[in-house]
Coordinates of C-alpha atoms in Angstrom, one line a residue:
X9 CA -18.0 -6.6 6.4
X10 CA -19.7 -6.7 3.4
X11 CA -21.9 -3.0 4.6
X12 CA -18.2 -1.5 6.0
X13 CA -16.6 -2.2 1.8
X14 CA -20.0 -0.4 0.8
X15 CA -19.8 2.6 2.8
X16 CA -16.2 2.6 2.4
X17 CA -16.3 2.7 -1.5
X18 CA -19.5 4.7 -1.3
X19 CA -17.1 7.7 -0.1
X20 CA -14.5 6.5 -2.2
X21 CA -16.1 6.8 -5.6
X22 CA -16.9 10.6 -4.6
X23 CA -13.5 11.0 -3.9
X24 CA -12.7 9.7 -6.7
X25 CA -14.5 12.5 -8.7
X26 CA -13.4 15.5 -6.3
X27 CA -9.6 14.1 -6.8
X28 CA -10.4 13.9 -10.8
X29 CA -11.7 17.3 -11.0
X30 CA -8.5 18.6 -8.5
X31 CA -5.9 16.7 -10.9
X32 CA -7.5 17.4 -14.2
X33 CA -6.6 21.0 -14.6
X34 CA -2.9 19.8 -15.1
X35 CA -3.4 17.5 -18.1
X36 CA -6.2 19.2 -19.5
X37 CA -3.4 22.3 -19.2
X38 CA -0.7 19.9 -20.2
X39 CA -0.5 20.7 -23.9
X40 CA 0.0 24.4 -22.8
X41 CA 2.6 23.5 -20.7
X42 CA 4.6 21.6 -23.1
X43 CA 4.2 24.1 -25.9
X44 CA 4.6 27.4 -23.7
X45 CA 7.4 26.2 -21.4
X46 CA 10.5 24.4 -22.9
X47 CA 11.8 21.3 -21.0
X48 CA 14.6 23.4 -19.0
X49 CA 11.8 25.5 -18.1
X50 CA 9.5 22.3 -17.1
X51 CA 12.2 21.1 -15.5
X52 CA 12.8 24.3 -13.1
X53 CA 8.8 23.9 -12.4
X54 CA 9.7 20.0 -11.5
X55 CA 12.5 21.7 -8.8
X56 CA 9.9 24.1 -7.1
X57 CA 7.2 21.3 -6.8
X58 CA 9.9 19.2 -5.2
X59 CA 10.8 22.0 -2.9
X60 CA 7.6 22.6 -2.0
X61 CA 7.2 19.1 -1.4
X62 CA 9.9 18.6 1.4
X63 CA 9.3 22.1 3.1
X64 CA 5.0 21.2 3.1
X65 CA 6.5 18.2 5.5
X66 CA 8.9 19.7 7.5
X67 CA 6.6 23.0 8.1
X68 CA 3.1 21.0 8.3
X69 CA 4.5 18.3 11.0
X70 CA 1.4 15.9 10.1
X71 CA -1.1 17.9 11.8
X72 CA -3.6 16.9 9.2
X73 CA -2.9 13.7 9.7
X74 CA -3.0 13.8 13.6
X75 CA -6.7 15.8 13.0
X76 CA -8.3 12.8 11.9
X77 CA -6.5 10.8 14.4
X78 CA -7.2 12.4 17.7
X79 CA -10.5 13.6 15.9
X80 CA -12.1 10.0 16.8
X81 CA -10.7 10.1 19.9
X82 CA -13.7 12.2 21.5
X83 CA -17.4 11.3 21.3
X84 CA -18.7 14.5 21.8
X85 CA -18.9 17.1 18.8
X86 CA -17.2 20.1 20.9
X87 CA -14.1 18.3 21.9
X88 CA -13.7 17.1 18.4
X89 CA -14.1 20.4 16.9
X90 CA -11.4 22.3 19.3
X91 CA -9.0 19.4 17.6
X92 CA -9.7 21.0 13.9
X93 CA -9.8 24.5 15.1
X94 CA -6.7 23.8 17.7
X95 CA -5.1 22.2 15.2
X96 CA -5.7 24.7 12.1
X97 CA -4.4 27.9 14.7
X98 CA -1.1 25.5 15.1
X99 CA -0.7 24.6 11.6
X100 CA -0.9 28.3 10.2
X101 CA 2.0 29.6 13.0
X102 CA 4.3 27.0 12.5
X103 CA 3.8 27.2 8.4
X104 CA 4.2 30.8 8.0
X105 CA 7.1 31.0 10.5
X106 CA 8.8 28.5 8.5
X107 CA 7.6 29.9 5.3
X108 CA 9.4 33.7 6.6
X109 CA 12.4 32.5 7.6
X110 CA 13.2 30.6 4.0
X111 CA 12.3 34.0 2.0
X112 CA 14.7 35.9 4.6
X113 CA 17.4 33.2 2.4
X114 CA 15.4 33.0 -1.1
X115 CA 18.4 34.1 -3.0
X116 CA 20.7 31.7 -1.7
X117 CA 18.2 28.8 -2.0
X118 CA 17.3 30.2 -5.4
X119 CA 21.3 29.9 -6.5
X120 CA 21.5 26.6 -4.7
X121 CA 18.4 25.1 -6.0
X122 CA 17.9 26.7 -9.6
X123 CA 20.6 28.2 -10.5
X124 CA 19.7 31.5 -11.6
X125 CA 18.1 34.4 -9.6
X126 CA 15.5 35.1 -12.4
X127 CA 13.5 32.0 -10.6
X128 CA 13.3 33.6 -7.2
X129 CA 10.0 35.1 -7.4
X130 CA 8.8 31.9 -8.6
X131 CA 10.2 30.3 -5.5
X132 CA 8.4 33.0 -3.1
X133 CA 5.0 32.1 -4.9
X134 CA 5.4 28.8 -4.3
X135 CA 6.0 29.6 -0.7
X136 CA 2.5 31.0 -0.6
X137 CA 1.1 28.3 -1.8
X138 CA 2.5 26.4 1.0
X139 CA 1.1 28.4 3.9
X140 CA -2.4 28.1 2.0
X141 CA -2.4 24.5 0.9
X142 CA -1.7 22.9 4.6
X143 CA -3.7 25.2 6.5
X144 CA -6.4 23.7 4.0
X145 CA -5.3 20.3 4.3
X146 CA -6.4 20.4 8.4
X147 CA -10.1 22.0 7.2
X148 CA -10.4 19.0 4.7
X149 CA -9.6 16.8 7.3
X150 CA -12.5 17.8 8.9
X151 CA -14.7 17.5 5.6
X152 CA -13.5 13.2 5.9
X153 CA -13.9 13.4 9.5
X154 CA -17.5 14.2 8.6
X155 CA -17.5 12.3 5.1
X156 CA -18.5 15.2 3.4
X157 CA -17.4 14.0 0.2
X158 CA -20.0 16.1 -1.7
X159 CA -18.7 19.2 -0.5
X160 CA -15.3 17.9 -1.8
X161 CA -16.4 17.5 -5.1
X162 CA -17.8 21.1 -5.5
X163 CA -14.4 22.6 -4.5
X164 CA -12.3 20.2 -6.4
X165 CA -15.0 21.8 -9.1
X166 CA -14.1 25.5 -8.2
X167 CA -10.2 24.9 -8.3
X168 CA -10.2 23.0 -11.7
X169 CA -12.4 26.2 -13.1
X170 CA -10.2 28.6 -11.5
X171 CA -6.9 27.6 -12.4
X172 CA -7.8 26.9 -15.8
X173 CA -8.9 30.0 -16.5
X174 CA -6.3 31.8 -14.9
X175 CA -3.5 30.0 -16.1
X176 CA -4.7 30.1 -19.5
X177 CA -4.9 34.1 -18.9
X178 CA -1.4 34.5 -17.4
X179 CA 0.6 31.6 -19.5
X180 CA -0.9 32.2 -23.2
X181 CA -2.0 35.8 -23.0
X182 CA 0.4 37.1 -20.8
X183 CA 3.2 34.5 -21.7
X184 CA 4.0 34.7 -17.9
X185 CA 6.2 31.5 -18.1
X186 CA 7.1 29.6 -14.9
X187 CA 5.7 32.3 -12.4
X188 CA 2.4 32.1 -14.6
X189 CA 1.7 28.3 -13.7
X190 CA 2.6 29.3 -9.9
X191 CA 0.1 32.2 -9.6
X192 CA -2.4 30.4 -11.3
X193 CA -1.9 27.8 -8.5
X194 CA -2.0 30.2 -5.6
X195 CA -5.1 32.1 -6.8
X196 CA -7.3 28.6 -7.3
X197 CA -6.0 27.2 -3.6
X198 CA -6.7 30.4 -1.8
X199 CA -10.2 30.4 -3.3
X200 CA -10.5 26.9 -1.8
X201 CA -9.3 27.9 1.3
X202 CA -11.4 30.7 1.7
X203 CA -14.5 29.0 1.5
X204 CA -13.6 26.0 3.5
X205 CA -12.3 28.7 6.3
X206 CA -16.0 30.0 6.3
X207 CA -17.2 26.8 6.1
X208 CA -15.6 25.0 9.5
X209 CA -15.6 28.4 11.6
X210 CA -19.2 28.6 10.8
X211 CA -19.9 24.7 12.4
X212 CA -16.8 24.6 14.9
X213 CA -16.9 28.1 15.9
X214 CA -13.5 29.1 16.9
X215 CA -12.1 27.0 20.1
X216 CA -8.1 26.5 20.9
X217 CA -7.5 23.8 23.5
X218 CA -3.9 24.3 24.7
X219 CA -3.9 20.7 26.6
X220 CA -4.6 19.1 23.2
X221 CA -1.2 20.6 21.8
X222 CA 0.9 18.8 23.4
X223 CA -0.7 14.9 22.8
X224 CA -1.2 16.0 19.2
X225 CA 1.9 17.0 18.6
X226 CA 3.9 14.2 20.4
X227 CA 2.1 12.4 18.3
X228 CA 2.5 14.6 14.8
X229 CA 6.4 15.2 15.2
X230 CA 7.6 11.4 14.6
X231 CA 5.1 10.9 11.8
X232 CA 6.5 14.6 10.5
X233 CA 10.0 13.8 10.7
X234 CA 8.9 10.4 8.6
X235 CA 7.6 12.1 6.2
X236 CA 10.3 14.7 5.9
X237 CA 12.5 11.9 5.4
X238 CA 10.6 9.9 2.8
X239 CA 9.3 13.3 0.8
X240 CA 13.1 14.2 0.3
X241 CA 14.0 10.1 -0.8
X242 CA 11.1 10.6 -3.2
X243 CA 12.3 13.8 -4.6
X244 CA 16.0 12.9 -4.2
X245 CA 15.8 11.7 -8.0
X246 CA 15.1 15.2 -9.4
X247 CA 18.3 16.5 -8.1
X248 CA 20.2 13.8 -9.0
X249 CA 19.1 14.2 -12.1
X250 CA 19.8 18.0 -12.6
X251 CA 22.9 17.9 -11.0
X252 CA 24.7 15.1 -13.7
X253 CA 21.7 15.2 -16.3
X254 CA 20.8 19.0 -16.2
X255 CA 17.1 20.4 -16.6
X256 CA 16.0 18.9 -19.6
X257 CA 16.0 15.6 -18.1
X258 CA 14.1 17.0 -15.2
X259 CA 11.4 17.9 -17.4
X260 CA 11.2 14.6 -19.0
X261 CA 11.1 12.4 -16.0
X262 CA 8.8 14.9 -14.2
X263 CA 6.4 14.7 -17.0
X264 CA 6.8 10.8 -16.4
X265 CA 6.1 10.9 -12.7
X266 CA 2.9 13.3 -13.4
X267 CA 2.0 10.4 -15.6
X268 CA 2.8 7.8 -13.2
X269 CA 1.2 9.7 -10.0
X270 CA -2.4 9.7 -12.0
X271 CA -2.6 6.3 -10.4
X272 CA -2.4 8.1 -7.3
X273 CA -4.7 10.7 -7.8
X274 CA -7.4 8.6 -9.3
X275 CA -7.2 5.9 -7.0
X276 CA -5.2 5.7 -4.2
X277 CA -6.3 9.4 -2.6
X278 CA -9.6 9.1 -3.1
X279 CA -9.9 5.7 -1.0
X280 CA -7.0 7.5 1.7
X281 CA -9.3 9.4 1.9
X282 CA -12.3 7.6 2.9
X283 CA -10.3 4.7 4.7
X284 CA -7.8 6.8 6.6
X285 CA -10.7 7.8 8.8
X286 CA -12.8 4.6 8.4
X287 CA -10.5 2.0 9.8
X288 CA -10.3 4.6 12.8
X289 CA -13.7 4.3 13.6
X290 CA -13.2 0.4 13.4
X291 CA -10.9 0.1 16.2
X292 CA -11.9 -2.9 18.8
X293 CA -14.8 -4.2 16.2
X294 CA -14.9 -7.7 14.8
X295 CA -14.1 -8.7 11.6
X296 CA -12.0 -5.7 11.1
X297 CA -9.2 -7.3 10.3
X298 CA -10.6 -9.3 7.4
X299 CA -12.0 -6.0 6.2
X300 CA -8.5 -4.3 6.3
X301 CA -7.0 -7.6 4.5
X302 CA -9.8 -7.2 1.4
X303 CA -9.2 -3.2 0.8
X304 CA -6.2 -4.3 0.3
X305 CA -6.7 -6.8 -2.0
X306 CA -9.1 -4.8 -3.6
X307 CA -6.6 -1.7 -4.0
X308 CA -4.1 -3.9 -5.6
X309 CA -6.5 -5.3 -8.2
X310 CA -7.5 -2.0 -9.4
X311 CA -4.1 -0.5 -8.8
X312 CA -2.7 -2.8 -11.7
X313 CA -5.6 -2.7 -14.0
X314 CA -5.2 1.2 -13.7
X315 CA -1.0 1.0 -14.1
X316 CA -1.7 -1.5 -17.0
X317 CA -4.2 1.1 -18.9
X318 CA -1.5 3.8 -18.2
X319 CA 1.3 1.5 -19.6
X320 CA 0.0 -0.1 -23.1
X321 CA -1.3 3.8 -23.8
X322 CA 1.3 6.5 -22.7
X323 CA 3.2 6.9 -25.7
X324 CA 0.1 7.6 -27.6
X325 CA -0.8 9.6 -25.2
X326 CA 2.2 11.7 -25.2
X327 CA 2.1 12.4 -28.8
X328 CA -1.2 13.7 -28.9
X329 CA -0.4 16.1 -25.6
X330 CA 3.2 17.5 -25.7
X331 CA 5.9 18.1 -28.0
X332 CA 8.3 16.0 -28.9
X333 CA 11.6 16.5 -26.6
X334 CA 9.2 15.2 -24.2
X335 CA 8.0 11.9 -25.8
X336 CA 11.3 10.0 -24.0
X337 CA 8.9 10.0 -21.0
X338 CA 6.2 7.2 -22.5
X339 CA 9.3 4.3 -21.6
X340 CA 9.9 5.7 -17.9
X341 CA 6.4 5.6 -16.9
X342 CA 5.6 1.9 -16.6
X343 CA 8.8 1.6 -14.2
X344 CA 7.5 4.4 -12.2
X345 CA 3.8 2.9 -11.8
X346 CA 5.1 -0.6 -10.5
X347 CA 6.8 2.0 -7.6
X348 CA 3.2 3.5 -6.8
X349 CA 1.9 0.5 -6.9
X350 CA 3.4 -1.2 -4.1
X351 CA 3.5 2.6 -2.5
X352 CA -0.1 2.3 -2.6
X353 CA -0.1 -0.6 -0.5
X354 CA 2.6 0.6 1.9
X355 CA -0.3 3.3 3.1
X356 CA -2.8 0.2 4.2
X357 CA -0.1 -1.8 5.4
X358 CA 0.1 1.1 8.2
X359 CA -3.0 0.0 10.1
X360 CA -1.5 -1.7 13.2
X361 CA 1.4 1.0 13.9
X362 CA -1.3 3.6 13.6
X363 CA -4.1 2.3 15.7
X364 CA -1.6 2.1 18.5
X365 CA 0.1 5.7 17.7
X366 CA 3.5 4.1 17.3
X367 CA 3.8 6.6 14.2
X368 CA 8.0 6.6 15.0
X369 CA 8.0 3.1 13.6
X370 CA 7.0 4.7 10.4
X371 CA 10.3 7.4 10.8
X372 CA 12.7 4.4 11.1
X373 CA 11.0 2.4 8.5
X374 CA 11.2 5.5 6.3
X375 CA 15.0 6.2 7.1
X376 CA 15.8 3.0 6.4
X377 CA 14.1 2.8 2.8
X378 CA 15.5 6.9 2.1
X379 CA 19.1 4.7 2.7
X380 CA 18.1 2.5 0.2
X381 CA 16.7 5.0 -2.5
X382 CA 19.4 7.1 -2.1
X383 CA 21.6 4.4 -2.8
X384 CA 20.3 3.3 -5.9
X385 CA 19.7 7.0 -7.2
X386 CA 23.7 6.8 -7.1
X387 CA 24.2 3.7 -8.6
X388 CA 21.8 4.0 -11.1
X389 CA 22.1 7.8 -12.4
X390 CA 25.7 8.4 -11.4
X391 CA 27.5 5.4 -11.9
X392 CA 25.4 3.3 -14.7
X393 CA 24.7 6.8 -16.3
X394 CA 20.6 5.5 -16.7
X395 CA 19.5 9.2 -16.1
X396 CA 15.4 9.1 -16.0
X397 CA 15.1 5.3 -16.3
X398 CA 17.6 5.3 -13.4
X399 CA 15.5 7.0 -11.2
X400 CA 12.8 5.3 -11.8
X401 CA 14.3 2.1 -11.0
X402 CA 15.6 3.8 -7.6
X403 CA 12.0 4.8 -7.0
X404 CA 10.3 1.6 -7.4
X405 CA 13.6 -0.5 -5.4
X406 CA 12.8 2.8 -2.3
X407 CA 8.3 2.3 -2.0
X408 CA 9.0 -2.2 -2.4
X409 CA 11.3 -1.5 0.9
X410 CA 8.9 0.9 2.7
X411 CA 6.5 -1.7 1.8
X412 CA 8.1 -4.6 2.9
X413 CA 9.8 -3.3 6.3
X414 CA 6.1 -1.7 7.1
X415 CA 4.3 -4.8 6.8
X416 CA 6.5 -6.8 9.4
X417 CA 6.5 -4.0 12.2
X418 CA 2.9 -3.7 11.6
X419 CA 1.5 -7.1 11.9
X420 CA 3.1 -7.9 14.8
X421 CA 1.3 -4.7 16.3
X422 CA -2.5 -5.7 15.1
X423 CA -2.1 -9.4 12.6
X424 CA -3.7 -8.6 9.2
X425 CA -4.2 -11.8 7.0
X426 CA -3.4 -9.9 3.8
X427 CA -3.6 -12.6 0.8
X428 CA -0.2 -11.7 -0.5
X429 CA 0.5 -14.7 -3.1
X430 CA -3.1 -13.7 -4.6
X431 CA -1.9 -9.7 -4.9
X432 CA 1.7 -10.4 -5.8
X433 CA -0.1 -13.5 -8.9
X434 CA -2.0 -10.2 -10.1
X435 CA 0.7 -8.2 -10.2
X436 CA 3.1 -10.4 -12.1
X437 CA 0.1 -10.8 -14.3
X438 CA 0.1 -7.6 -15.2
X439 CA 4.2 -6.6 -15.7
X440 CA 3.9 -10.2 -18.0
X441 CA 0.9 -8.3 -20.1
X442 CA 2.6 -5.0 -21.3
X443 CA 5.9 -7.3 -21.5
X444 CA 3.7 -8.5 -24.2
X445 CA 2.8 -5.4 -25.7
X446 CA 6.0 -4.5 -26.2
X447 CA 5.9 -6.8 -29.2
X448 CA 2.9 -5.0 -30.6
X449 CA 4.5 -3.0 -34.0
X450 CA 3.4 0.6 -33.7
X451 CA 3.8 1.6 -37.2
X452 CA -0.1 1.3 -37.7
X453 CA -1.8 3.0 -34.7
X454 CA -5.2 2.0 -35.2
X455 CA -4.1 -1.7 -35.4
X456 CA -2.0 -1.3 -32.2
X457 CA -4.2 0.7 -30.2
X458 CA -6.9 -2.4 -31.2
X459 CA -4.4 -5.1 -29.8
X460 CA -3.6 -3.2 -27.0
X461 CA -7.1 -3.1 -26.1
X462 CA -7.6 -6.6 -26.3
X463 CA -5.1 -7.4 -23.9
X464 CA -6.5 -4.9 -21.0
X465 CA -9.4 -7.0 -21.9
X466 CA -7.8 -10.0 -21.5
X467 CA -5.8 -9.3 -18.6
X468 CA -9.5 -7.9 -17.0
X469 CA -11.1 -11.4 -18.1
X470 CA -7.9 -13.1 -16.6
X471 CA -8.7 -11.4 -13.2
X472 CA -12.1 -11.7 -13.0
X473 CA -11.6 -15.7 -13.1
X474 CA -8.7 -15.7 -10.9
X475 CA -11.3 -14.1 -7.8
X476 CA -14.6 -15.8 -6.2
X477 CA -14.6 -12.3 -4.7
X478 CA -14.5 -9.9 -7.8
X479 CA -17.1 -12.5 -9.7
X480 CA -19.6 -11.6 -6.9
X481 CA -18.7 -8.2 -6.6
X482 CA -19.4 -7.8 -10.1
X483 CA -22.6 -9.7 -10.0
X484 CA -24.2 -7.2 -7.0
X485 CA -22.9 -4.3 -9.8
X486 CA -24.6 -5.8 -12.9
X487 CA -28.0 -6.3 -10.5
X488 CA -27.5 -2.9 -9.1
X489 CA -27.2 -1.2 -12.6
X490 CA -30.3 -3.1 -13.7
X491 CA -32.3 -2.1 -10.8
X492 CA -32.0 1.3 -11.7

């Protein structure tokens, strides 16, 4: 076990940098953002992302997913080619048919959606940028089939140079406004999608297997209608919000969640990334499920310690990067990271409904929890008037749910011995540490960013006694630094 958690966050930790360099072009861009875009105007941007976010699932039906899946399924190289080139030819025709017929209605969604027609050539951009983005997601599927995290990292590389540069060009120099920061996205995707088409043609070749449609797609459409499900629960909070708050408040709580989601993107994706495929190719070995029990111990350690960083620092941190009208976000992103948190968990939790392919478990599991978000999103923006912190609490009540209902379907699928009262101890430690903070005066910011340091110290200290596990871990990491 101890070689599978080596390899594993071996691939991980480049991951980790390719996701960095793919996410860092927003917040090194973020002070442009909040000085060249007001918050109605953040707040339209918010919309589109959310847009694309529910069509990406409903047009992409999980073929990426199912790539890596059925991937594994074949031990010899051609088959499992034809699955990434089969599946890329699928991907593209169902995306850009879906993709055509929303612009045939883009002033209608446009009026629906945004209210004014001035934002409908943003909303065709970001159509684009769907057709490119999941036709790219089934070619890096292939790149973690073949943990090619190096190659990852160089492209992560080229987008963050790319859309820096343009979007610099286009938003400051051209003041291009909310169709700037779209076509400053679409122009650093496509590059990536252009070399990672070269790329996987030039080692697959070009093979389509009809009788592989069919299996994959059985397969895909369950986990796709999941996801459509759960992508519109976890955008459902924007539109609440603009419909009884307006844009502004958009803005705000979407500069929260961008906030919150860095947990995601420094953590989380990097090891889906490496693990989604790993635990695959551990199918029928021993001592897989003890492995799958400490990842997830492990994510939930480092998920805290990251959420707690993020917590005791975000309002300093928004003073330095935005203006003002957006400093309201600092107080809605510690409720937002305790709903990624257990999100994060909800993803390993998954293991026994997708080693048997019972992926429609997930689209029940999913509609249940949307019921539950959806509800709260009502209760606590319409009726309790809450408006960001609201949604935030609807949020985090939605991912605990997922969470919870995906656990008990799983395990009784393939039994994981998860140490829950260890994770949940951790956890708890960490809400009762920035609890604390709170109490730290702010009026001298050297003084509190000092005292806030010394609890993320403390609560690091705190963890590294409460493990056997971590204290050796961090032993083999002290030896292996001094080695070299």
């Amino acid at each position: 076990m101890a070689g599978n958690l080596k390899h594993l966050l071996k691939h991980t930790g480049v991951y980790l940098v390719g996701n960095v360099l793919n996410r860092l072009g927003a917040f090194i861009l973020l002070p442009i953002y909040t000085n060249y875009l007001s918050v109605p105007e953040y707040g339209v941007l918010e919309i589109l992302y959310s847009i694309n976010a529910v069509l990406s699932v409903l047009f992409g039906a999980g073929l990426a997913h199912a790539t890596l899946r059925f991937y594994f399924d074949y031990d010899d190289q051609k088959s499992r080619n034809s699955v990434v080139t089969t599946n890329l030819l699928v991907t593209f025709i169902l995306v850009a048919a879906g993709v055509l017929f929303v612009n045939i209605w883009s002033e209608e969604v446009t009026l629906l959606l945004l209210d004014d027609l001035q934002f409908e050539r943003a909303l065709q951009i970001a159509l684009l940028i769907i057709v490119v983005e999941l036709s790219s997601e089934v070619l890096l599927a292939y790149l973690r089939a073949q943990e090619r995290s190096g190659l990852y990292v160089l492209l992560s590389a080229l987008r963050l140079v790319s859309q820096i540069s343009v979007t610099y060009y286009l938003l400051v120099g051209q003041g291009g406004g909310v169709d700037a920061v779209l076509s400053s996205n679409l122009i650093s995707v496509s590059l990536v999608a252009v070399v990672l088409l070269v790329f996987t043609l030039k080692e697959c070749g070009f093979q389509f297997d009809f009788a592989k449609v069919k299996p994959i797609l059985k397969y895909s459409i369950p986990f796709a209608a999941s996801s459509i499900v759960g992508v519109v629960a976890g955008n459902a909070d924007r539109f609440f919000l603009k419909e009884y708050e307006g844009f502004a408040e958009v803005g705000v709580y979407g500069l929260a969640m961008k906030f919150a989601l860095l947990l995601t993107f420094i953590l989380a994706e990097p090891l889906y990334k490496s693990y989604g495929p790993y635990r695959f190719s551990l199918i029928g070995k021993p001592g897989a499920e003890l492995f799958h029990a400490s990842v997830a111990k492990y994510l939930t350690f480092a998920a805290v310690f990251v959420a707690l960083s993020l917590s005791l620092f975000i309002s300093d941190l928004l003073r330095v990067l935005s203006a003002p009208e957006y400093w309201a976000a600092a107080g809605i992103v510690p409720i937002l990271l305790l709903g990624v948190i257990v999100q994060t968990n909800s993803y390993c939790f998954q293991t026994g409904i997708l080693i048997h392919k019972k992926s429609q478990y997930i689209l029940y599991i999913i509609m249940a929890s949307t019921s539950v978000n959806l509800m709260m999103n009502y209760l606590m923006v319409v009726y309790f008037e809450l408006a960001g912190y609201g949604a935030a609490i609807a949020y985090t009540c939605g991912t605990l749910s997922t969470a919870l209902l995906t656990n008990v379907v799983s395990q009784r699928l393939y039994a994981v011995p998860y140490p829950f009262m260890k994770m949940l101890m951790v956890l708890v430690l960490g809400v009762l540490t920035y609890l604390f903070s709170l109490l730290i005066p702010s009026g001298v910011v050297w003084l509190s960013l000092l005292l806030k340091s010394t609890l993320l110290m403390a609560f690091f200290v705190l963890l590294y006694f409460l493990d056997e596990e971590v204290r050796v871990a961090m032993a083999k990491a002290r030896q292996w630094i001094g080695r070299r």
